[in-house]
Short mmCIF file of C-alpha atoms in Angstrom, two decimals:
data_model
loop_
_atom_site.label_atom_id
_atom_site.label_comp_id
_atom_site.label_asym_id
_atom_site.label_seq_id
_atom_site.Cartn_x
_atom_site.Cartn_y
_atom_site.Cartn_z
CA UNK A 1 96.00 126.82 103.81
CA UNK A 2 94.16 123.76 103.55
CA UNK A 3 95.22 120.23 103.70
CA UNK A 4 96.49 117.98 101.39
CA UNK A 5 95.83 114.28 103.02
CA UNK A 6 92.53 113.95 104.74
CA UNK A 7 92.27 110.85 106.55
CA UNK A 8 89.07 110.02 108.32
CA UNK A 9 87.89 107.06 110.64
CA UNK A 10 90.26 104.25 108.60
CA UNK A 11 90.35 100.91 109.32
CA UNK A 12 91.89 98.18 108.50
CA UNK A 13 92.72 94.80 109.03
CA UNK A 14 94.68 92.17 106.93
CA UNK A 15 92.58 88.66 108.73
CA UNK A 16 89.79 89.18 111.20
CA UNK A 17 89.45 90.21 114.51
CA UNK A 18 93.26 90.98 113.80
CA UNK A 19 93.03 95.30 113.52
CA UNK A 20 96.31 96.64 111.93
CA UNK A 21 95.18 100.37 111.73
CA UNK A 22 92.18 101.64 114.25
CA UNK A 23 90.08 104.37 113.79
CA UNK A 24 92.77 106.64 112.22
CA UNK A 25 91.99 110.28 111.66
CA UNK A 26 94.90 112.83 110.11
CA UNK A 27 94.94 116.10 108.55
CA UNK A 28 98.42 116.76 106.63
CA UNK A 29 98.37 120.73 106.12
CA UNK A 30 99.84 121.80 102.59
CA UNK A 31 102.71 123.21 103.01
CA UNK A 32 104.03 120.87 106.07
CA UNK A 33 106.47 118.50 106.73
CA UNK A 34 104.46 116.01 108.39
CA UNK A 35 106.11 113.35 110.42
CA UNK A 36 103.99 110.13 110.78
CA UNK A 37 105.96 108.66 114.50
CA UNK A 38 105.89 105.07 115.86
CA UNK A 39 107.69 101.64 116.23
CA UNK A 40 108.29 99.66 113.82
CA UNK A 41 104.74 97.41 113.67
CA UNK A 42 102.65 100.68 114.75
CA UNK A 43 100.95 100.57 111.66
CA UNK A 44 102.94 103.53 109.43
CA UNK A 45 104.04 101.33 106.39
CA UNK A 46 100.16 100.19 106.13
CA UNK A 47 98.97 103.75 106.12
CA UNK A 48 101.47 104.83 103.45
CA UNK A 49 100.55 102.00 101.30
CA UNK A 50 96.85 102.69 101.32
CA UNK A 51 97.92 106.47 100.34
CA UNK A 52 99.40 105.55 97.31
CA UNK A 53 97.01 102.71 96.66
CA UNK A 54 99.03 99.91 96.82
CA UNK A 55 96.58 98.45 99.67
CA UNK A 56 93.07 99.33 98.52
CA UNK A 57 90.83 102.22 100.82
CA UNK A 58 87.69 100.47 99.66
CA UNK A 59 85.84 101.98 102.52
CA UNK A 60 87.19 105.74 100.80
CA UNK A 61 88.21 107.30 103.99
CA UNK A 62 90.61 108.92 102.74
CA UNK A 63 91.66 112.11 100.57
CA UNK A 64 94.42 113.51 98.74
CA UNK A 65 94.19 116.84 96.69
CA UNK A 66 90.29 116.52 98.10
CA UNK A 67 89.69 113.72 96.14
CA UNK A 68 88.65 110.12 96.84
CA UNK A 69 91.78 108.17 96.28
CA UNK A 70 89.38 106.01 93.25
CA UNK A 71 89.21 109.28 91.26
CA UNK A 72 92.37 110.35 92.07
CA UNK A 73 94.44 108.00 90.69
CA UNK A 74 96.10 106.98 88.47
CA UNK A 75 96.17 110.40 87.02
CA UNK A 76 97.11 111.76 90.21
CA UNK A 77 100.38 110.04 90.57
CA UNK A 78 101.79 112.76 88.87
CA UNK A 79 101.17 115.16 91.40
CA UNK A 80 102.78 112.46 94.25
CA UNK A 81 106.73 110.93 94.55
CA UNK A 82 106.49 108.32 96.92
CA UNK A 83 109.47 106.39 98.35
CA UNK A 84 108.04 103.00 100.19
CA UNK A 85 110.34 100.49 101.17
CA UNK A 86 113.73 100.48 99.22
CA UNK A 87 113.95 101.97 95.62
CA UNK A 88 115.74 99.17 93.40
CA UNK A 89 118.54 100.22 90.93
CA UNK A 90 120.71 98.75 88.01
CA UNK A 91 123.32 98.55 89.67
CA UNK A 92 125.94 97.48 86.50
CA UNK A 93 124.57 101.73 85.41
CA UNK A 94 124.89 104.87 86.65
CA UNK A 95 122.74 106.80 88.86
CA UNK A 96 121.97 109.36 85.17
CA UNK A 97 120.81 105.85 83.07
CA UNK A 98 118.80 104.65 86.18
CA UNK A 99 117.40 108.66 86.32
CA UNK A 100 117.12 108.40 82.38
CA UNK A 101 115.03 104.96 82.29
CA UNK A 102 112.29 106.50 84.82
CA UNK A 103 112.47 109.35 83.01
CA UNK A 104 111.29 107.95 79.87
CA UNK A 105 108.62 105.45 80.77
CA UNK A 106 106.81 108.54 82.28
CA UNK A 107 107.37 110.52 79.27
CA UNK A 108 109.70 113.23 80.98
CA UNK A 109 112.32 115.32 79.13
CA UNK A 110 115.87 114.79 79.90
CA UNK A 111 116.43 117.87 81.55
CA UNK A 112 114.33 116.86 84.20
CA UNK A 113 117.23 114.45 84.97
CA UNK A 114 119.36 117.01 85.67
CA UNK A 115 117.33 119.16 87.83
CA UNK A 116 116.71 116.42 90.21
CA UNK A 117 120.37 115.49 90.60
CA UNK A 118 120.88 119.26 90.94
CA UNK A 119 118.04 119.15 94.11
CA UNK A 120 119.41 116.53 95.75
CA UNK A 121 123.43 117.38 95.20
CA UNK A 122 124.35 114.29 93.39
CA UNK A 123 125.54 115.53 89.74
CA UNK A 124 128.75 115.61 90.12
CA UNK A 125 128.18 111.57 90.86
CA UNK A 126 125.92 110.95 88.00
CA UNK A 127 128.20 108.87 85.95
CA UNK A 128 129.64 107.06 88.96
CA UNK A 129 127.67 102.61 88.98
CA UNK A 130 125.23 102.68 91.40
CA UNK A 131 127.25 99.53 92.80
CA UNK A 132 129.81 102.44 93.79
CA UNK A 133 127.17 105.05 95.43
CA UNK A 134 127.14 104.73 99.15
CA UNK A 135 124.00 104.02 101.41
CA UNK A 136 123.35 107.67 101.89
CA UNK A 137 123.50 108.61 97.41
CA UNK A 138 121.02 105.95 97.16
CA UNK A 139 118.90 107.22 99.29
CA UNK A 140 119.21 111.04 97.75
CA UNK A 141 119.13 109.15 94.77
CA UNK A 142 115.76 108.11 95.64
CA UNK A 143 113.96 110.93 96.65
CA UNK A 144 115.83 112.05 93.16
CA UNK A 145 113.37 109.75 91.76
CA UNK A 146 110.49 110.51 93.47
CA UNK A 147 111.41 114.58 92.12
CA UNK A 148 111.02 114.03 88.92
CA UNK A 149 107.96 115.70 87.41
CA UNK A 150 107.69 117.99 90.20
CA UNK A 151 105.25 116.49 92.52
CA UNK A 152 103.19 118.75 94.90
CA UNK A 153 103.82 116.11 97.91
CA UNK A 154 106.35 113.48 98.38
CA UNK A 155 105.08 110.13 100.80
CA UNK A 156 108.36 109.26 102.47
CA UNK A 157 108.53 106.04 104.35
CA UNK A 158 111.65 105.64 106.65
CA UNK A 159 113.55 107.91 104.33
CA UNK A 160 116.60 108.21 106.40
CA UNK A 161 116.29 104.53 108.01
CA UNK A 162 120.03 102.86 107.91
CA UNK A 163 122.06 106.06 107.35
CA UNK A 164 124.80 107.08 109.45
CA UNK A 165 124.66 110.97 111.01
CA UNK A 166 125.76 112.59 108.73
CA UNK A 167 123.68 110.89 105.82
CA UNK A 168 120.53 111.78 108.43
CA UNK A 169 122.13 115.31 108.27
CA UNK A 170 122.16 115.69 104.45
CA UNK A 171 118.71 114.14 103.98
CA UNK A 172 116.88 116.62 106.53
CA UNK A 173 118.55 119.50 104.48
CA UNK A 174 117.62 118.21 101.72
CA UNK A 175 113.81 117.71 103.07
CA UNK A 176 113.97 121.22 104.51
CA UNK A 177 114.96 122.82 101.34
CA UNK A 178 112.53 120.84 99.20
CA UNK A 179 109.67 121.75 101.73
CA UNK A 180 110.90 125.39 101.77
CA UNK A 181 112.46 126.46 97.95
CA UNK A 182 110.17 124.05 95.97
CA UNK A 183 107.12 124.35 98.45
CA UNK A 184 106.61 120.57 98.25
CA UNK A 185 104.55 119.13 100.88
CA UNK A 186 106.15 116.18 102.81
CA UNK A 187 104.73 113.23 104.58
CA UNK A 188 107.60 111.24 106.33
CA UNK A 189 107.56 108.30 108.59
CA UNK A 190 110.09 107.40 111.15
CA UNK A 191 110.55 105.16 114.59
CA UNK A 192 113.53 108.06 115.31
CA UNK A 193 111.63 111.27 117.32
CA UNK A 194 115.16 112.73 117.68
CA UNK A 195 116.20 112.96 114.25
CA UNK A 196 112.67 113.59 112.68
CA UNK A 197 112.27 116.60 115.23
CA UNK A 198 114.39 118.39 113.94
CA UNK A 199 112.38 119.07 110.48
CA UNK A 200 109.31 118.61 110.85
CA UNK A 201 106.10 121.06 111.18
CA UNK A 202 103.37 118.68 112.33
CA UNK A 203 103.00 115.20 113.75
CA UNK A 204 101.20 112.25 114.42
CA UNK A 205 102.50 109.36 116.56
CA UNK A 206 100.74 105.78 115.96
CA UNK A 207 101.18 103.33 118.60
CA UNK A 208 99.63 99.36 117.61
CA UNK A 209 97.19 101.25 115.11
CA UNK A 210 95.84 104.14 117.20
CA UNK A 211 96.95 107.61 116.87
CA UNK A 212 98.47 108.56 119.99
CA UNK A 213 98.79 112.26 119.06
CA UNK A 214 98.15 114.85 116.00
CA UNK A 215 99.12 118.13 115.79
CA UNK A 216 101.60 120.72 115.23
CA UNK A 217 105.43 120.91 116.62
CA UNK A 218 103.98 123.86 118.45
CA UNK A 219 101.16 122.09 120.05
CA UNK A 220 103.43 119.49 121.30
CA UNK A 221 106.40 121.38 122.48
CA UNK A 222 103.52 123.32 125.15
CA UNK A 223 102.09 120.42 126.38
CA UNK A 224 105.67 118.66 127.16
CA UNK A 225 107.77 121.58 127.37
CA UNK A 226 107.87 121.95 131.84
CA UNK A 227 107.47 117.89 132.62
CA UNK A 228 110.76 117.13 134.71
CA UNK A 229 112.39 120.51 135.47
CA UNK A 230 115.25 119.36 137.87
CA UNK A 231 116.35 122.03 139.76
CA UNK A 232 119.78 121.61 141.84
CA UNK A 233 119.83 123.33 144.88
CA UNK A 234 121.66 122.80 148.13
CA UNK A 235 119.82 121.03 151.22
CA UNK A 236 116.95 120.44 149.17
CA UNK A 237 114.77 118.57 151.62
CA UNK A 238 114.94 121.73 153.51
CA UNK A 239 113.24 123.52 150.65
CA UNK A 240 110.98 120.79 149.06
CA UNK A 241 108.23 121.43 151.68
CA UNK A 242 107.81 125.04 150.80
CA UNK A 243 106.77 124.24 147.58
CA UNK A 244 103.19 124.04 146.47
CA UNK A 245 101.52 120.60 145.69
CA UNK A 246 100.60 122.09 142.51
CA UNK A 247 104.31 121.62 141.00
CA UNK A 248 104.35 117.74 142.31
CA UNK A 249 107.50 118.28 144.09
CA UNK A 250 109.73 115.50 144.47
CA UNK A 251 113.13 114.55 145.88
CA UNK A 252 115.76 113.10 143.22
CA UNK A 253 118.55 113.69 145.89
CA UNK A 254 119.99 115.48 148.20
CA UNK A 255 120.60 118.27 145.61
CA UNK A 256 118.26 117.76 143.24
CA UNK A 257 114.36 118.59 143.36
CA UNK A 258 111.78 117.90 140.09
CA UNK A 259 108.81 119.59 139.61
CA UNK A 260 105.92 119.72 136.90
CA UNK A 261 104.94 123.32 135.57
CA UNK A 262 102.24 124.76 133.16
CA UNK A 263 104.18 127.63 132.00
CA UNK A 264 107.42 129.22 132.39
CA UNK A 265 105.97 131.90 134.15
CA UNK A 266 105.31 129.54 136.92
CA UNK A 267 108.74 128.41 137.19
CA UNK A 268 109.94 131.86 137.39
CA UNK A 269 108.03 132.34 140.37
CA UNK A 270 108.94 129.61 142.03
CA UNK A 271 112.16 129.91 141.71
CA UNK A 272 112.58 133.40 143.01
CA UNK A 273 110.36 132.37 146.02
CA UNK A 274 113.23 130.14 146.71
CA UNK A 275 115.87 132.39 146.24
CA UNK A 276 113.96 134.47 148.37
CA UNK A 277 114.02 132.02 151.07
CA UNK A 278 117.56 132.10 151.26
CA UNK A 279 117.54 128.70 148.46
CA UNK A 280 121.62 128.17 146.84
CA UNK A 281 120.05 127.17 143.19
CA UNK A 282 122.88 126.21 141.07
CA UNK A 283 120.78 125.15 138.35
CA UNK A 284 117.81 124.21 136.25
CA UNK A 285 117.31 121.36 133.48
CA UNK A 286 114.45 119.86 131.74
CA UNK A 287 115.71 116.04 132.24
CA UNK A 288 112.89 114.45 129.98
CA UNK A 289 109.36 115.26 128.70
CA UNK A 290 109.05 114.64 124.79
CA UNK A 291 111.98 111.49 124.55
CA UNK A 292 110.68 109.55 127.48
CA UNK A 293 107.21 110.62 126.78
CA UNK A 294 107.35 109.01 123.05
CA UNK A 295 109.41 105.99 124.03
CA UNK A 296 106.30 105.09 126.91
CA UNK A 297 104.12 105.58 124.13
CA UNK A 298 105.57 103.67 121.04
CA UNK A 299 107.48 100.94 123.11
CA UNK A 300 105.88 97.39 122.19
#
């Protein structure tokens, strides 16, 4: 499949001995939706700006389209929407006349207009002033602009940063179709693990300009997926002692036990050895793993 960012031992810093980015090493697979995690301050704005060159790579760590950023742009830029910070409109014009005046500095036929506002579901509101379009249009309206020319991989940063739920809602279908009808590659960044979950392929979480993590929703899910099974039993001290050290047993309360597992298979067992042993389960929760996990690691 390949990968379409290659990032490799980048540093940065903006004054001396004052590191904003350490040692940072990503591959973004083509074809992903690749969520960049952290806090605000982590170091994800930095990152995106050096992939676009807006902050210069001078030490040419890293690669898009397997090219040194130097020779890649600015030619390149037509093969990459990217959506830093805010987009700003005319607001006294309509979202088609803000479309139109992109448009036509980059040379692009009208009808490119209206395919974008097509993607994103906003052509019905294309005459409407921008004054009138509502937090979550101008965002759409946004990655509208970023669309246009049909870019092989879109460099989100906080695209869905401010909107209410059901804004967040619209914009990860709209990601999810982009990713999956248009086969555009999508690097996002976001401080919300919840929301961003729920889209993406792959992942990297940066905490104070280290990466914490890389790797696929897959590899993640196994490594955090039986942390903090709860299981809810009657008279659990009774029970806790028969079982092994190797699940780290502990007492919540009086009807709660938690254990740590490396596989579901292991929990299986464990529980019918209970049942076996004459244990009333009533039931069994995961009560944290990949939430608490990423708030330990991102808090400041």
């Amino acid at each position: 499949m390949g990968n379409i960012i290659q990032i490799q031992n980048l540093n940065f810093e903006f004054s001396r001995n004052k590191p904003v980015l350490k040692n940072i090493n990503l591959s973004v697979p083509k074809g992903s939706i690749f969520g960049f995690l952290g806090a605000n301050g982590a170091g994800k704005s930095t990152t995106m700006k050096m992939l676009i060159g807006s902050i210069p790579d001078e030490s040419g760590a890293i690669k898009i389209f397997d090219k040194n950023l130097a020779e890649l742009y600015p030619d390149g830029f037509h093969k990459i929407g990217s959506l830093i910070d805010t987009a700003a409109f005319y607001d006294h014009l309509s979202g088609w006349e803000n479309l139109l005046i992109i448009s036509r500095l980059r040379n692009l036929p009208e009808p490119e207009c209206e395919r974008v506002l097509h993607l994103v579901d906003l052509w019905e509101s294309r005459h409407m002033k921008m004054k009138r379009y509502s937090l979550g249009m101008k965002q759409r309206l946004s990655i509208a602009m970023t669309l246009l020319g049909k870019p092989e991989l879109l460099i989100l940063d906080e695209p869905v940063n401010g909107l209410d739920p059901n804004g967040m809602l619209e914009m990860r279908e709209l990601l999810i179709k982009l990713n999956r009808d248009e086969g555009v590659t999508i690097f996002i960044s976001s401080h919300l693990l919840q929301e961003i979950e729920k889209m993406i392929t792959h992942l990297a979480i940066i905490s104070h300009g280290e990466i914490r993590f890389a790797g696929s929703i897959k590899d993640l899910n196994e490594l955090y997926r039986y942390d903090h099974i709860r299981i809810g039993l009657n008279n659990a001290p009774q029970f806790i002692v028969q079982i092994p050290e190797s699940y780290s047993p502990k007492i919540i309360d009086s009807s709660t036990i938690e254990i740590t597992a490396e596989s579901k298979e292991n929990i299986a067992s464990l529980i019918k050895k209970l049942v076996l042993n004459d244990a009333e389960i009533f039931e069994i929760k995961n009560s944290a793993g990949l939430e608490d996990w990423f708030m330990e690691i991102t808090k400041n």
